[in-house]
Tab-separated table of C-alpha atoms in Angstrom:
chain	number	residue	atom	x	y	z
A	138	MET	CA	-5.983	60.634	8.621
A	139	LYS	CA	-5.742	57.264	7.030
A	140	LEU	CA	-1.966	57.662	6.882
A	141	ILE	CA	-1.786	58.470	10.617
A	142	ASN	CA	-3.902	55.415	11.472
A	143	ARG	CA	-1.628	53.177	9.472
A	144	ILE	CA	1.461	54.565	11.250
A	145	VAL	CA	-0.147	54.028	14.667
A	146	LEU	CA	-1.129	50.459	13.806
A	147	GLY	CA	2.415	49.716	12.593
A	148	ILE	CA	3.950	51.040	15.791
A	149	LEU	CA	1.565	48.928	17.903
A	150	ALA	CA	2.411	45.848	15.861
A	151	MET	CA	6.143	46.399	16.374
A	152	ILE	CA	5.629	46.797	20.121
A	153	LEU	CA	3.650	43.564	20.265
A	154	ILE	CA	6.262	41.647	18.263
A	155	SER	CA	9.070	43.006	20.447
A	156	GLY	CA	7.232	42.021	23.594
A	157	CYS	CA	6.611	38.503	22.342
A	158	SER	CA	10.244	38.141	21.338
A	159	GLN	CA	11.438	39.196	24.798
A	160	THR	CA	9.021	36.749	26.380
A	161	GLU	CA	10.316	33.913	24.221
A	162	GLU	CA	13.929	34.782	25.042
A	163	LYS	CA	13.179	34.792	28.745
A	164	SER	CA	11.512	31.351	28.458
A	165	ILE	CA	14.642	29.675	26.956
A	166	THR	CA	16.582	27.784	29.674
A	167	VAL	CA	19.871	25.815	29.431
A	168	GLN	CA	19.399	22.041	29.886
A	169	LYS	CA	21.850	20.578	32.415
A	170	ILE	CA	23.015	16.986	32.022
A	171	ALA	CA	22.821	14.728	35.053
A	172	VAL	CA	26.094	12.895	35.772
A	173	GLU	CA	27.686	10.833	38.500
A	174	VAL	CA	31.191	11.698	39.650
A	175	GLU	CA	34.040	10.244	41.661
A	176	PRO	CA	37.107	11.969	43.091
A	177	ILE	CA	40.722	11.378	42.144
A	178	THR	CA	42.152	9.445	45.109
A	179	ARG	CA	45.178	7.381	46.083
A	180	GLY	CA	45.177	3.608	46.231
A	181	ASP	CA	46.973	0.316	45.646
A	182	ILE	CA	47.099	-1.515	42.324
A	183	THR	CA	48.025	-5.166	41.919
A	184	VAL	CA	48.580	-6.007	38.267
A	185	THR	CA	48.085	-9.657	37.313
A	186	LYS	CA	48.313	-11.620	34.097
A	187	THR	CA	46.584	-14.917	33.379
A	188	TYR	CA	48.226	-17.686	31.365
A	189	SER	CA	47.098	-21.188	30.448
A	190	GLY	CA	48.874	-24.486	30.060
A	191	THR	CA	48.783	-28.234	30.769
A	192	LEU	CA	49.730	-29.797	34.089
A	193	GLU	CA	52.645	-32.235	34.273
A	194	GLY	CA	54.393	-34.063	37.061
A	195	ALA	CA	57.115	-31.974	38.682
A	196	ARG	CA	59.472	-34.901	38.003
A	197	GLN	CA	58.807	-36.511	34.677
A	198	SER	CA	60.692	-39.028	32.583
A	199	LYS	CA	60.135	-40.278	29.048
A	200	VAL	CA	60.816	-43.659	27.496
A	201	TRP	CA	62.969	-43.600	24.359
A	202	ALA	CA	63.875	-46.473	22.079
A	203	ALA	CA	67.603	-46.860	21.338
A	204	ILE	CA	66.901	-49.483	18.664
A	205	SER	CA	64.037	-49.864	16.219
A	206	ASP	CA	62.494	-53.285	16.847
A	207	ARG	CA	58.988	-54.693	17.199
A	208	VAL	CA	57.020	-54.159	20.420
A	209	VAL	CA	56.189	-57.602	21.850
A	210	SER	CA	54.767	-56.647	25.250
A	211	ILE	CA	53.461	-53.685	27.280
A	212	PRO	CA	53.351	-54.924	30.916
A	213	THR	CA	51.507	-51.871	32.243
A	214	SER	CA	48.936	-49.320	31.086
A	215	GLU	CA	48.249	-45.614	31.366
A	216	GLY	CA	47.291	-44.551	34.892
A	217	ASN	CA	49.226	-47.351	36.603
A	218	PHE	CA	52.013	-46.789	39.111
A	219	VAL	CA	55.461	-48.132	38.182
A	220	LYS	CA	58.745	-48.261	40.076
A	221	ALA	CA	62.082	-47.062	38.764
A	222	GLY	CA	63.562	-49.626	36.355
A	223	GLU	CA	60.292	-51.534	35.949
A	224	PRO	CA	59.713	-52.426	32.250
A	225	ILE	CA	57.013	-50.374	30.537
A	226	VAL	CA	57.563	-51.449	26.927
A	227	ILE	CA	59.383	-54.638	25.865
A	228	LEU	CA	60.873	-55.050	22.391
A	229	ASP	CA	61.707	-58.225	20.480
A	230	LYS	CA	64.830	-59.610	22.189
A	231	GLY	CA	65.663	-61.656	19.152
A	232	GLY	CA	65.139	-58.836	16.686
A	233	ALA	CA	67.653	-57.849	14.050
A	234	ALA	CA	68.772	-54.771	15.978
A	235	SER	CA	68.856	-56.462	19.373
A	236	GLN	CA	72.055	-57.712	20.988
A	237	TYR	CA	70.179	-59.198	23.925
A	238	ASN	CA	70.643	-62.912	23.204
A	239	GLN	CA	74.297	-62.604	22.186
A	240	THR	CA	75.326	-60.502	25.168
A	241	ARG	CA	73.335	-62.732	27.521
A	242	ALA	CA	75.213	-65.807	26.333
A	243	VAL	CA	78.582	-64.076	26.730
A	244	TYR	CA	77.572	-62.781	30.156
A	245	MET	CA	76.445	-66.210	31.454
A	246	ASN	CA	79.659	-67.805	30.210
A	247	ALA	CA	81.790	-65.090	31.797
A	248	GLU	CA	79.877	-65.402	35.062
A	249	ASP	CA	80.386	-69.168	35.156
A	250	ASN	CA	84.101	-68.774	34.391
A	251	TYR	CA	84.468	-66.075	37.046
A	252	ASP	CA	82.856	-68.314	39.695
A	253	LYS	CA	85.291	-71.122	38.839
A	254	MET	CA	88.306	-68.836	38.864
A	255	SER	CA	87.195	-67.386	42.227
A	256	ASN	CA	87.143	-70.855	43.775
A	257	LEU	CA	90.550	-71.705	42.324
A	258	TYR	CA	91.984	-68.412	43.530
A	259	GLU	CA	90.736	-69.068	47.052
A	260	GLN	CA	92.550	-72.420	46.900
A	261	ARG	CA	95.723	-70.704	45.675
A	262	ALA	CA	95.478	-72.775	42.474
A	263	ILE	CA	95.756	-69.784	40.091
A	264	SER	CA	97.605	-66.517	40.085
A	265	GLU	CA	96.069	-63.195	41.049
A	266	TYR	CA	96.511	-62.040	37.462
A	267	ASP	CA	94.330	-64.881	36.108
A	268	TYR	CA	91.717	-64.193	38.765
A	269	LYS	CA	91.561	-60.443	38.002
A	270	SER	CA	91.445	-61.145	34.289
A	271	ALA	CA	88.396	-63.402	34.753
A	272	ARG	CA	86.741	-60.782	36.938
A	273	THR	CA	87.304	-58.071	34.341
A	274	GLN	CA	85.834	-60.228	31.586
A	275	TYR	CA	82.809	-60.886	33.798
A	276	GLU	CA	82.248	-57.195	34.597
A	277	VAL	CA	82.530	-56.178	30.927
A	278	ALA	CA	80.154	-58.934	29.851
A	279	LYS	CA	77.707	-57.954	32.592
A	280	ALA	CA	77.738	-54.282	31.544
A	281	ASN	CA	77.197	-55.205	27.888
A	282	PHE	CA	74.301	-57.481	28.791
A	283	GLN	CA	72.661	-54.844	31.018
A	284	ALA	CA	72.906	-52.306	28.183
A	285	ALA	CA	71.400	-54.773	25.720
A	286	LYS	CA	68.641	-55.608	28.221
A	287	ALA	CA	67.853	-51.933	28.796
A	288	ALA	CA	67.552	-51.498	25.021
A	289	VAL	CA	64.693	-54.014	24.843
A	290	GLU	CA	63.124	-53.683	28.327
A	291	LEU	CA	62.350	-49.957	28.270
A	292	SER	CA	61.914	-48.222	31.628
A	293	VAL	CA	62.504	-44.902	33.430
A	294	PRO	CA	64.683	-44.034	36.474
A	295	ILE	CA	61.847	-42.668	38.642
A	296	ASP	CA	58.779	-43.961	40.444
A	297	GLY	CA	55.531	-42.521	39.123
A	298	ILE	CA	52.313	-42.769	37.177
A	299	VAL	CA	52.318	-43.827	33.534
A	300	THR	CA	50.698	-40.850	31.834
A	301	ASP	CA	51.165	-41.826	28.200
A	302	ILE	CA	52.002	-44.863	26.056
A	303	ALA	CA	52.333	-44.019	22.371
A	304	VAL	CA	52.838	-47.520	20.898
A	305	ASN	CA	50.906	-50.780	20.677
A	306	VAL	CA	51.995	-54.417	20.620
A	307	GLY	CA	53.165	-55.215	17.104
A	308	ASP	CA	54.352	-51.678	16.341
A	309	ARG	CA	57.953	-50.985	15.455
A	310	ALA	CA	59.346	-48.675	18.113
A	311	PRO	CA	60.399	-45.369	16.545
A	312	MET	CA	63.760	-43.853	17.389
A	313	GLY	CA	64.051	-40.225	18.431
A	314	ILE	CA	60.441	-40.008	19.614
A	315	PRO	CA	59.284	-40.661	23.210
A	316	ILE	CA	57.043	-43.720	23.308
A	317	ALA	CA	55.918	-43.504	26.960
A	318	THR	CA	55.913	-41.015	29.819
A	319	VAL	CA	56.052	-41.497	33.585
A	320	ALA	CA	55.386	-38.638	36.024
A	321	ASN	CA	55.901	-38.302	39.764
A	322	THR	CA	52.681	-36.489	40.694
A	323	LYS	CA	53.311	-35.627	44.362
A	324	ARG	CA	54.163	-32.193	43.043
A	325	MET	CA	52.846	-30.776	39.783
A	326	ARG	CA	54.331	-28.377	37.282
A	327	LEU	CA	52.739	-25.861	34.914
A	328	THR	CA	54.688	-24.288	32.060
A	329	VAL	CA	53.588	-20.910	30.673
A	330	TYR	CA	55.128	-18.530	28.148
A	331	VAL	CA	55.405	-14.747	28.614
A	332	ILE	CA	56.614	-11.702	26.698
A	333	THR	CA	59.826	-9.850	27.511
A	334	ASP	CA	58.181	-7.060	29.530
A	335	VAL	CA	56.521	-9.592	31.820
A	336	MET	CA	59.587	-11.853	32.111
A	337	GLU	CA	61.626	-8.950	33.482
A	338	LYS	CA	59.166	-8.564	36.372
A	339	LEU	CA	59.186	-12.222	37.444
A	340	GLU	CA	61.620	-14.012	39.720
A	341	VAL	CA	62.135	-17.460	41.207
A	342	GLY	CA	60.162	-17.952	44.425
A	343	GLN	CA	57.413	-15.513	43.433
A	344	LYS	CA	53.915	-16.750	44.318
A	345	ALA	CA	51.096	-17.409	41.873
A	346	GLN	CA	47.639	-18.979	41.821
A	347	VAL	CA	46.556	-21.872	39.621
A	348	PHE	CA	42.936	-22.584	38.705
A	349	ILE	CA	41.432	-25.830	37.422
A	350	ASP	CA	38.020	-25.076	35.881
A	351	SER	CA	36.036	-23.192	38.544
A	352	SER	CA	37.824	-24.727	41.524
A	353	LYS	CA	39.384	-22.775	44.367
A	354	PRO	CA	42.812	-21.277	43.607
A	355	ILE	CA	45.801	-23.527	44.238
A	356	GLU	CA	48.890	-21.870	45.664
A	357	ALA	CA	51.932	-22.185	43.431
A	358	LYS	CA	55.338	-20.590	43.054
A	359	ILE	CA	57.721	-19.832	40.240
A	360	ILE	CA	60.661	-22.248	40.196
A	361	GLU	CA	62.306	-21.198	36.927
A	362	VAL	CA	62.328	-18.223	34.540
A	363	SER	CA	64.224	-18.797	31.307
A	364	LYS	CA	66.722	-16.135	30.319
A	365	SER	CA	66.482	-16.789	26.592
A	366	ALA	CA	63.407	-16.596	24.384
A	367	ASP	CA	62.118	-19.260	22.051
A	368	PRO	CA	63.598	-18.341	18.637
A	369	GLU	CA	60.257	-18.933	16.898
A	370	THR	CA	57.704	-17.423	19.293
A	371	ARG	CA	59.999	-14.880	21.028
A	372	LEU	CA	58.383	-15.891	24.313
A	373	PHE	CA	60.085	-16.813	27.591
A	374	ARG	CA	59.345	-20.063	29.440
A	375	VAL	CA	58.217	-19.821	33.072
A	376	GLU	CA	57.861	-22.919	35.286
A	377	LEU	CA	55.409	-22.994	38.211
A	378	GLU	CA	55.200	-25.760	40.796
A	379	MET	CA	52.499	-26.723	43.300
A	380	ASP	CA	51.806	-29.398	45.915
A	381	ASN	CA	49.659	-32.402	44.997
A	382	THR	CA	49.933	-34.696	47.992
A	383	GLY	CA	46.163	-35.193	47.859
A	384	GLY	CA	46.429	-36.486	44.314
A	385	THR	CA	43.567	-34.337	42.991
A	386	LEU	CA	45.660	-32.889	40.175
A	387	LYS	CA	46.300	-35.124	37.187
A	388	PRO	CA	48.837	-34.838	34.365
A	389	GLY	CA	47.207	-33.484	31.242
A	390	MET	CA	44.688	-31.263	33.055
A	391	PHE	CA	44.135	-27.831	31.517
A	392	ALA	CA	44.999	-25.076	34.009
A	393	LYS	CA	45.200	-21.297	34.241
A	394	ALA	CA	47.793	-19.432	36.264
A	395	LYS	CA	47.333	-15.928	37.645
A	396	VAL	CA	50.717	-14.307	38.146
A	397	VAL	CA	51.356	-10.986	39.906
A	398	ILE	CA	53.636	-8.899	37.698
A	399	GLN	CA	53.452	-5.533	39.466
A	400	GLU	CA	52.339	-4.098	42.819
A	401	LEU	CA	51.857	-0.335	43.265
A	402	VAL	CA	51.188	1.102	46.739
A	403	ASP	CA	49.541	4.458	47.558
A	404	VAL	CA	49.610	5.964	44.070
A	405	PRO	CA	47.164	8.452	42.456
A	406	VAL	CA	44.331	6.490	40.824
A	407	ILE	CA	41.374	7.222	38.563
A	408	SER	CA	38.321	5.035	38.020
A	409	ARG	CA	38.294	3.028	34.811
A	410	ARG	CA	34.736	4.292	34.251
A	411	ALA	CA	35.993	7.874	34.053
A	412	VAL	CA	38.454	7.291	31.229
A	413	PHE	CA	37.576	7.401	27.525
A	414	THR	CA	39.722	7.792	24.425
A	415	GLU	CA	39.690	10.160	21.485
A	416	GLU	CA	41.973	9.187	18.615
A	417	GLY	CA	43.802	6.877	20.992
A	418	ILE	CA	44.400	9.581	23.617
A	419	PRO	CA	42.985	8.889	27.123
A	420	LYS	CA	40.778	11.655	28.503
A	421	ALA	CA	38.301	12.351	31.287
A	422	TYR	CA	35.622	14.947	32.062
A	423	LEU	CA	36.681	17.229	34.920
A	424	ILE	CA	33.866	18.913	36.859
A	425	LYS	CA	34.497	22.601	37.535
A	426	ASN	CA	31.942	25.366	38.221
A	427	ASP	CA	29.017	23.046	37.393
A	428	SER	CA	30.428	22.285	33.952
A	429	ALA	CA	32.316	19.356	32.426
A	430	PHE	CA	35.686	20.064	30.834
A	431	VAL	CA	37.564	17.573	28.675
A	432	GLN	CA	40.950	16.856	30.263
A	433	THR	CA	43.754	14.801	28.707
A	434	VAL	CA	45.224	12.340	31.206
A	435	GLU	CA	48.245	10.038	31.272
A	436	ILE	CA	47.511	6.634	32.739
A	437	GLY	CA	49.680	3.683	33.721
A	438	ALA	CA	49.086	0.252	35.218
A	439	THR	CA	45.581	-1.071	35.817
A	440	ASN	CA	43.887	-3.870	37.710
A	441	GLY	CA	40.781	-3.651	35.566
A	442	GLU	CA	38.911	-1.356	37.954
A	443	ILE	CA	41.241	1.611	38.369
A	444	PHE	CA	44.175	3.143	36.480
A	445	GLN	CA	47.344	4.564	37.892
A	446	LEU	CA	47.101	8.305	37.176
A	447	LEU	CA	50.446	9.673	36.007
A	448	SER	CA	49.413	13.233	35.074
A	449	GLY	CA	46.557	15.478	33.989
A	450	LEU	CA	44.491	15.627	37.187
A	451	GLU	CA	45.070	16.179	40.884
A	452	GLN	CA	43.898	14.377	43.992
A	453	GLY	CA	40.421	15.465	45.108
A	454	GLN	CA	39.238	16.690	41.708
A	455	GLN	CA	35.884	15.273	40.571
A	456	VAL	CA	35.562	13.382	37.296
A	457	VAL	CA	32.484	12.024	35.522
A	458	VAL	CA	31.978	8.258	35.759
A	459	VAL	CA	28.372	7.994	34.521
A	460	GLY	CA	26.891	10.155	31.745
A	461	LYS	CA	30.035	10.717	29.648
A	462	SER	CA	28.348	9.802	26.356
A	463	ALA	CA	25.914	12.752	26.608
A	464	LEU	CA	28.597	15.331	27.360
A	465	ARG	CA	30.626	17.757	25.307
A	466	ASN	CA	33.359	20.113	26.368
A	467	LYS	CA	32.128	22.841	28.765
A	468	ALA	CA	28.653	21.256	28.962
A	469	PRO	CA	26.653	22.330	32.036
A	470	VAL	CA	25.970	19.462	34.414
A	471	ILE	CA	24.074	18.587	37.514
A	472	ILE	CA	25.636	16.044	39.863
A	473	ALA	CA	23.253	13.223	40.687
A	474	ASP	CA	23.328	11.265	43.909
A	475	ASN	CA	24.909	7.884	43.115
A	476	GLU	CA	22.215	6.079	45.076
A	477	GLU	CA	19.430	7.923	43.228
């Protein structure tokens, strides 16, 4: 009897354990992850690059010293307007390297002789040969004197603003180094440097925008794209020009230029928020049958908000844009209302 009781109790215990186990199994539910999604659509992408540089006058000229003599006078100062040929730096006219005094004496003598010979020629007192000879001597002496004068009274051939003077009175003017700069600031120029891939997408006449600090964009255009790279940096020089009739732009200002390098119209696009990388490979979570599936995608140009979609997904398919970090492949999901 005792044996029968034990068998009955064991069977009851097994039934109870089985029932509890089935109850526990029925109570287990799969947790769905809430995500936000966006569809693959078509759109336009404008790709821009931003470069920085220093503003200069569109026409700019530098003062160079042809002789190394002492600076005796600087008739102007930085920020002043000067006319073409107006002296900016004056060197010692009696210096060891200067020919100013000698050529001036020869020139004045030749001029006086030429005036006398002109009068005599008008009176038929000398031959035409003597007259022309005096004139030639005068013209040569004048040219020599003007060259000697230009070597000590340093100027530039354009009107503009003096933007830089690199010497002081008493200094010895260095040769081979610009000692002053004059810029015509009615139009301004910005020089930037780009890589090969960008250079190939730029052309003269193409528009750009220039920014000074947080000011409104200034319309500019490309006026030159170099065809050869700098041998040291391997970068290509690009010149932009803009109007400055109002005079608000000043030489030396730091500026940024936004240049359009590519425009794509009506191409498949995917949100930047949908794309993530695994081992350098771009991927996205595709929603299908209430689950998220990892999908490798090939992407192209971007404007920072969307990517050009080259392959991997089709228009209209939904991809996860919020909640990616909590997902795994084939994870069940519930699509949340973006507003909620």
